[in-house]
Short mmCIF file of C-alpha atoms and ligand atoms in Angstrom, two decimals:
data_model
loop_
_atom_site.label_atom_id
_atom_site.label_comp_id
_atom_site.label_asym_id
_atom_site.label_seq_id
_atom_site.Cartn_x
_atom_site.Cartn_y
_atom_site.Cartn_z
CA MET A 1 94.69 133.38 -59.64
CA LYS A 2 93.89 129.73 -59.19
CA ARG A 3 94.13 130.50 -55.32
CA LYS A 4 91.46 133.23 -55.80
CA VAL A 5 89.09 131.08 -57.80
CA LYS A 6 89.32 128.34 -55.18
CA GLU A 7 88.71 130.88 -52.61
CA TRP A 8 85.65 132.24 -54.29
CA LEU A 9 84.15 128.83 -54.78
CA GLU A 10 84.78 127.63 -51.32
CA ASP A 11 83.50 130.69 -49.64
CA GLY A 12 80.44 131.02 -51.76
CA THR A 13 81.32 134.19 -53.41
CA VAL A 14 80.60 132.55 -56.71
CA ASP A 15 78.61 129.43 -57.59
CA LEU A 16 80.63 128.68 -60.49
CA PHE A 17 83.67 130.06 -62.34
CA LEU A 18 84.07 130.38 -66.09
CA GLY A 19 87.54 129.89 -67.43
CA TYR A 20 89.56 127.65 -69.82
CA ARG A 21 91.16 124.35 -69.59
CA MET A 22 92.74 121.97 -72.05
CA ASN A 23 90.41 119.58 -73.60
CA CYS A 24 91.40 116.94 -76.27
CA GLY A 25 94.51 119.22 -76.88
CA HIS A 26 92.48 122.55 -77.20
CA PRO A 27 92.19 125.34 -74.71
CA LEU A 28 88.40 125.49 -74.33
CA PRO A 29 85.85 127.24 -72.00
CA HIS A 30 85.15 125.34 -68.73
CA CYS A 31 82.97 125.72 -65.85
CA PHE A 32 84.82 125.24 -62.59
CA THR A 33 82.65 124.31 -59.46
CA LYS A 34 83.17 123.78 -55.84
CA GLU A 35 82.22 120.08 -56.24
CA GLU A 36 85.27 119.63 -58.47
CA ILE A 37 87.56 122.18 -56.95
CA ASP A 38 90.72 120.24 -57.77
CA ASP A 39 90.05 120.89 -61.43
CA VAL A 40 90.87 124.54 -60.78
CA GLU A 41 94.54 123.44 -60.92
CA HIS A 42 93.86 123.09 -64.73
CA LEU A 43 92.62 126.67 -65.15
CA LEU A 44 94.43 128.06 -68.01
CA VAL A 45 95.38 131.58 -68.69
CA SER A 46 96.48 131.78 -72.27
CA ARG A 47 95.84 133.83 -75.37
CA THR A 48 92.58 131.88 -75.88
CA ARG A 49 89.55 134.18 -76.27
CA TYR A 50 86.09 133.30 -76.14
CA SER A 51 82.99 135.20 -75.04
CA LEU A 52 82.78 133.75 -71.60
CA GLU A 53 80.22 136.59 -70.77
CA LYS A 54 78.03 135.22 -73.49
CA ILE A 55 77.98 131.86 -71.56
CA ALA A 56 77.33 133.73 -68.47
CA THR A 57 74.39 135.58 -70.03
CA HIS A 58 72.83 132.21 -71.04
CA LEU A 59 73.43 130.80 -67.43
CA ALA A 60 72.03 134.01 -65.86
CA LYS A 61 68.89 133.72 -68.13
CA ARG A 62 68.26 130.15 -66.73
CA ASP A 63 68.97 131.14 -63.08
CA PRO A 64 68.99 134.80 -62.26
CA GLU A 65 70.17 134.04 -58.69
CA LEU A 66 73.41 132.29 -59.90
CA LYS A 67 76.62 134.03 -58.78
CA ILE A 68 79.04 133.68 -61.66
CA GLY A 69 82.75 134.36 -61.70
CA LEU A 70 84.77 134.63 -64.88
CA LEU A 71 88.15 135.33 -66.40
CA ALA A 72 87.92 138.84 -68.04
CA ARG A 73 90.32 140.34 -70.42
CA ASP A 74 89.67 144.01 -71.30
CA CYS A 75 87.29 143.16 -73.97
CA ASN A 76 85.30 140.74 -71.80
CA GLN A 77 84.98 143.47 -69.14
CA ARG A 78 83.62 145.95 -71.63
CA ALA A 79 81.11 143.35 -72.82
CA ILE A 80 80.19 142.72 -69.14
CA ASN A 81 79.63 146.48 -68.78
CA VAL A 82 77.33 146.62 -71.79
CA LEU A 83 75.47 143.46 -70.79
CA THR A 84 74.87 145.08 -67.33
CA ILE A 85 73.56 148.26 -69.01
CA TRP A 86 71.21 146.07 -71.10
CA HIS A 87 70.02 144.11 -68.02
CA GLN A 88 71.47 140.83 -69.27
CA LEU A 89 73.80 140.56 -66.31
CA ASP A 90 73.27 141.62 -62.83
CA LYS A 91 76.44 143.39 -61.69
CA ASP A 92 75.83 142.21 -58.08
CA LYS A 93 76.08 138.48 -59.42
CA ILE A 94 79.07 138.84 -61.66
CA PHE A 95 82.65 138.53 -60.34
CA ALA A 96 85.18 139.22 -62.87
CA LEU A 97 88.90 138.27 -62.32
CA ASN A 98 90.80 140.60 -64.70
CA VAL A 99 93.46 139.31 -66.89
CA ASN A 100 95.95 141.65 -68.42
CA CYS A 101 96.17 140.41 -71.94
CA CYS A 102 98.39 143.29 -73.12
CA PRO A 103 101.68 144.72 -71.74
CA SER A 104 99.79 147.60 -70.00
CA PRO A 105 97.08 147.65 -67.44
CA ILE A 106 93.45 147.82 -68.83
CA LYS A 107 94.09 149.23 -72.22
CA PRO A 108 91.88 151.76 -74.03
CA GLN A 109 89.18 150.58 -76.46
CA ALA A 110 90.32 149.56 -79.95
CA ASP A 111 93.87 149.20 -78.93
CA CYS A 112 93.98 145.39 -78.91
CA SER A 113 97.04 143.85 -80.29
CA TYR A 114 95.24 140.61 -81.01
CA MET A 115 94.78 141.15 -84.70
CA SER A 116 98.09 142.88 -85.59
CA GLY A 117 100.74 141.25 -87.62
CA GLU A 118 98.54 139.14 -89.93
CA GLN A 119 99.05 139.86 -93.62
CA THR A 120 96.00 140.42 -95.66
CA SER A 121 95.96 139.01 -99.08
CA SER A 122 96.67 141.44 -101.85
CA TYR A 123 93.43 140.89 -103.72
CA LYS A 124 91.56 142.54 -100.64
CA VAL A 125 93.88 145.36 -100.92
CA GLN A 126 93.19 145.95 -104.59
CA VAL A 127 89.47 145.30 -104.80
CA GLY A 128 87.99 144.83 -101.30
CA ILE A 129 88.78 146.10 -97.89
CA ASP A 130 91.93 145.22 -96.05
CA ASN A 131 91.02 143.89 -92.70
CA LEU A 132 93.87 145.72 -91.05
CA MET A 133 92.87 149.11 -92.48
CA ASP A 134 92.12 151.96 -90.12
CA ILE A 135 88.85 153.88 -90.20
CA GLU A 136 90.45 157.02 -91.65
CA LYS A 137 92.00 155.06 -94.52
CA ALA A 138 88.78 153.29 -95.31
CA ASP A 139 86.91 156.70 -95.27
CA ASP A 140 89.37 158.10 -97.78
CA PHE A 141 87.90 156.12 -100.78
CA SER A 142 85.40 157.90 -102.89
CA ASP A 143 81.70 157.11 -102.18
CA GLN A 144 81.59 155.05 -105.32
CA GLU A 145 84.76 153.08 -104.49
CA LYS A 146 83.66 152.56 -101.07
CA ASN A 147 80.42 151.14 -102.15
CA VAL A 148 82.02 148.77 -104.71
CA ARG A 149 84.65 147.63 -102.21
CA TRP A 150 82.16 146.94 -99.36
CA MET A 151 79.76 145.27 -101.71
CA TYR A 152 82.57 142.98 -102.79
CA GLU A 153 83.22 142.01 -99.25
CA PHE A 154 79.51 141.52 -98.37
CA GLN A 155 78.73 139.45 -101.43
CA LYS A 156 81.11 136.69 -99.96
CA CYS A 157 78.75 136.16 -97.00
CA LEU A 158 77.57 132.64 -96.42
CA LYS A 159 74.86 133.67 -94.03
CA CYS A 160 76.27 131.27 -91.53
CA TYR A 161 75.47 133.60 -88.53
CA GLY A 162 78.89 132.89 -87.03
CA CYS A 163 79.37 136.65 -86.40
CA ARG A 164 76.10 136.97 -84.50
CA ASN A 165 76.45 133.65 -82.72
CA ILE A 166 79.81 134.42 -81.25
CA CYS A 167 79.02 138.05 -80.53
CA PRO A 168 78.87 138.61 -76.61
CA VAL A 169 76.48 141.50 -77.11
CA CYS A 170 74.04 139.67 -79.60
CA PHE A 171 71.57 138.52 -76.98
CA CYS A 172 68.17 139.06 -78.67
CA ALA A 173 65.58 136.37 -78.16
CA GLU A 174 64.49 136.92 -81.69
CA CYS A 175 67.10 138.14 -84.21
CA THR A 176 66.15 140.54 -86.99
CA LEU A 177 68.57 138.80 -89.17
CA GLU A 178 66.29 135.79 -89.26
CA HIS A 179 63.19 137.85 -89.79
CA LYS A 180 61.82 136.69 -93.28
CA ASP A 181 60.03 140.16 -93.99
CA LEU A 182 63.42 141.92 -93.64
CA ILE A 183 66.00 139.42 -94.75
CA GLY A 184 64.60 137.05 -97.35
CA PRO A 185 65.11 133.48 -96.56
CA GLY A 186 66.80 130.89 -98.99
CA ARG A 187 69.24 133.25 -100.48
CA LEU A 188 73.02 133.27 -100.71
CA PRO A 189 74.50 135.65 -100.39
CA PRO A 190 71.82 137.12 -98.10
CA GLN A 191 70.45 140.40 -99.38
CA ILE A 192 73.22 142.92 -99.37
CA PRO A 193 74.14 145.23 -98.03
CA ILE A 194 70.84 145.16 -95.83
CA PHE A 195 71.96 142.07 -93.92
CA HIS A 196 75.22 143.71 -92.90
CA LEU A 197 73.96 147.08 -92.35
CA VAL A 198 71.14 145.87 -90.08
CA ARG A 199 73.63 144.21 -87.86
CA ALA A 200 75.95 147.21 -87.92
CA ALA A 201 73.05 149.56 -86.87
CA HIS A 202 72.36 147.05 -84.00
CA MET A 203 75.99 147.23 -82.83
CA ALA A 204 75.64 151.10 -82.28
CA GLY A 205 76.31 151.54 -78.40
CA ARG A 206 76.83 147.73 -78.07
CA CYS A 207 79.83 146.61 -79.91
CA ILE A 208 82.98 146.52 -77.69
CA ASP A 209 85.39 145.87 -80.41
CA CYS A 210 86.44 142.44 -79.39
CA GLY A 211 86.99 141.25 -82.89
CA LEU A 212 85.50 137.78 -82.26
CA CYS A 213 82.92 138.17 -85.13
CA GLU A 214 85.76 138.78 -87.60
CA ASP A 215 87.62 135.69 -86.25
CA ALA A 216 84.56 133.58 -86.71
CA CYS A 217 83.73 134.81 -90.22
CA PRO A 218 84.76 132.05 -92.64
CA MET A 219 84.86 134.65 -95.40
CA ASP A 220 87.29 137.19 -93.78
CA ILE A 221 84.90 139.99 -94.13
CA PRO A 222 86.18 142.93 -92.30
CA LEU A 223 83.47 143.26 -89.80
CA ARG A 224 85.53 144.74 -87.01
CA LEU A 225 86.23 147.73 -89.08
CA LEU A 226 82.67 148.17 -90.03
CA TYR A 227 81.56 148.09 -86.41
CA ARG A 228 84.43 150.29 -85.39
CA LYS A 229 83.12 152.90 -87.75
CA VAL A 230 79.69 152.66 -86.09
CA GLY A 231 81.46 152.99 -82.76
CA GLU A 232 83.21 156.20 -83.98
CA ILE A 233 79.81 157.75 -84.97
CA VAL A 234 78.42 156.74 -81.53
CA LYS A 235 81.30 158.37 -79.96
CA ASN A 236 81.21 161.60 -82.06
CA VAL A 237 77.57 162.18 -81.89
CA PHE A 238 76.84 161.08 -78.32
CA ASP A 239 80.22 161.27 -76.63
CA TYR A 240 79.82 157.66 -75.54
CA ASN A 241 82.52 155.13 -75.34
CA THR A 242 80.81 151.75 -75.56
CA GLY A 243 81.75 149.41 -72.73
CA GLU A 244 83.72 151.89 -70.87
CA SER A 245 81.36 151.89 -67.92
CA SER A 246 78.37 149.97 -66.63
CA GLU A 247 76.80 153.11 -65.36
CA GLN A 248 76.27 155.26 -68.40
CA SER A 249 73.54 154.09 -70.78
CA PRO A 250 73.64 155.32 -74.42
CA LEU A 251 69.88 155.61 -74.27
CA SER A 252 70.07 158.24 -71.55
CA LEU A 253 72.62 160.12 -73.43
CA LEU A 254 70.30 160.18 -76.44
CA GLY A 255 67.52 161.38 -74.27
CA GLU A 256 69.88 164.37 -73.17
CA LYS A 257 70.63 165.13 -76.87
CA VAL A 258 66.91 165.00 -77.79
CA SER A 259 65.90 167.28 -74.94
CA LEU A 260 68.86 169.66 -75.56
CA SER A 261 67.88 169.82 -79.19
CA LEU A 262 64.31 170.46 -78.33
CA LYS A 263 65.23 173.52 -76.13
CA PRO A 264 63.63 176.80 -77.33
CA MET A 265 66.13 178.97 -78.98
S1 SF4 B 301 83.64 143.05 -82.46
FE1 SF4 B 301 82.07 141.77 -83.24
S2 SF4 B 301 81.82 140.06 -81.76
FE2 SF4 B 301 82.85 141.75 -80.70
S3 SF4 B 301 81.21 142.97 -79.82
FE3 SF4 B 301 81.59 143.90 -81.78
S4 SF4 B 301 80.19 143.01 -83.23
FE4 SF4 B 301 80.24 141.62 -81.34
S1 SF4 B 302 72.05 140.95 -85.04
FE1 SF4 B 302 70.73 142.41 -83.94
S2 SF4 B 302 68.75 141.43 -83.68
FE2 SF4 B 302 70.27 139.85 -84.12
S3 SF4 B 302 70.98 139.22 -82.00
FE3 SF4 B 302 72.33 140.81 -82.76
S4 SF4 B 302 71.60 142.77 -81.97
FE4 SF4 B 302 69.94 141.24 -81.75
S1 SF4 B 303 80.23 135.19 -90.09
FE1 SF4 B 303 80.85 136.18 -92.20
S2 SF4 B 303 79.91 134.61 -93.58
FE2 SF4 B 303 78.99 134.29 -91.56
S3 SF4 B 303 77.12 135.58 -91.61
FE3 SF4 B 303 78.65 136.80 -90.49
S4 SF4 B 303 79.49 137.94 -92.23
FE4 SF4 B 303 78.31 136.35 -93.24
#
């Protein structure tokens, strides 16, 4: 892998390579360049996860001609696909070096082992939403209980925006979550459930189930499950697997559905 990165930098395939290296005892994102090619020896492949593609999006915005290489786990690759569809990355200028983070080759969506094995505290099981719950189980609650449990989770929100800031597919120049007419400023928790439902709606056809938002959330709100539910609806209604391909836009599928539904009987 290090050899490949050096090769790409030296022959000009990429202008820079985004990966990880140890910094002050922590594995942190690092930008490897041809000028400091020996640093590539410090390239790290560990369980570290960060949205390198989000950094790539920022860099591409500043210089659209930049050729960017990056380490890509399955979730990174799905995000790259989505960002390509939404014209945030140019697929001719992005070079992913795929890392197999799980025992099998590129695993299907929503099959990440990263979150497994962590115990959820019992109060969440009793009154909130267990972060490890699957969609079917969360759907089994009555409507009233669902409402009470989700509102319990949402009211813990600190409005820190950590979930949005870490999210690889939150790239909007102006974020609705900061629009004062929709989400009133100066309130904690933010207006619920609107704050969370707005973001959930925006994740339709975008969320690639990386789980970083939930990792970032200081209040342990089960965001991944919420957006998985959104992804399930998108899959059921539009037969669209978010992030599976960089060719198929959810919008074109929506167009097909609309035109189909408008066909005369
Ligand atoms: S799981 Fe969270 S951070 Fe990852 S793409 Fe979905 S909303 Fe964004
Ligand atoms: S929360 Fe919605 S508006 Fe804000 S950056 Fe994400 S997708 Fe854009
Ligand atoms: S990271 Fe958690 S606490 Fe912060 S805004 Fe998002 S949901 Fe709220």
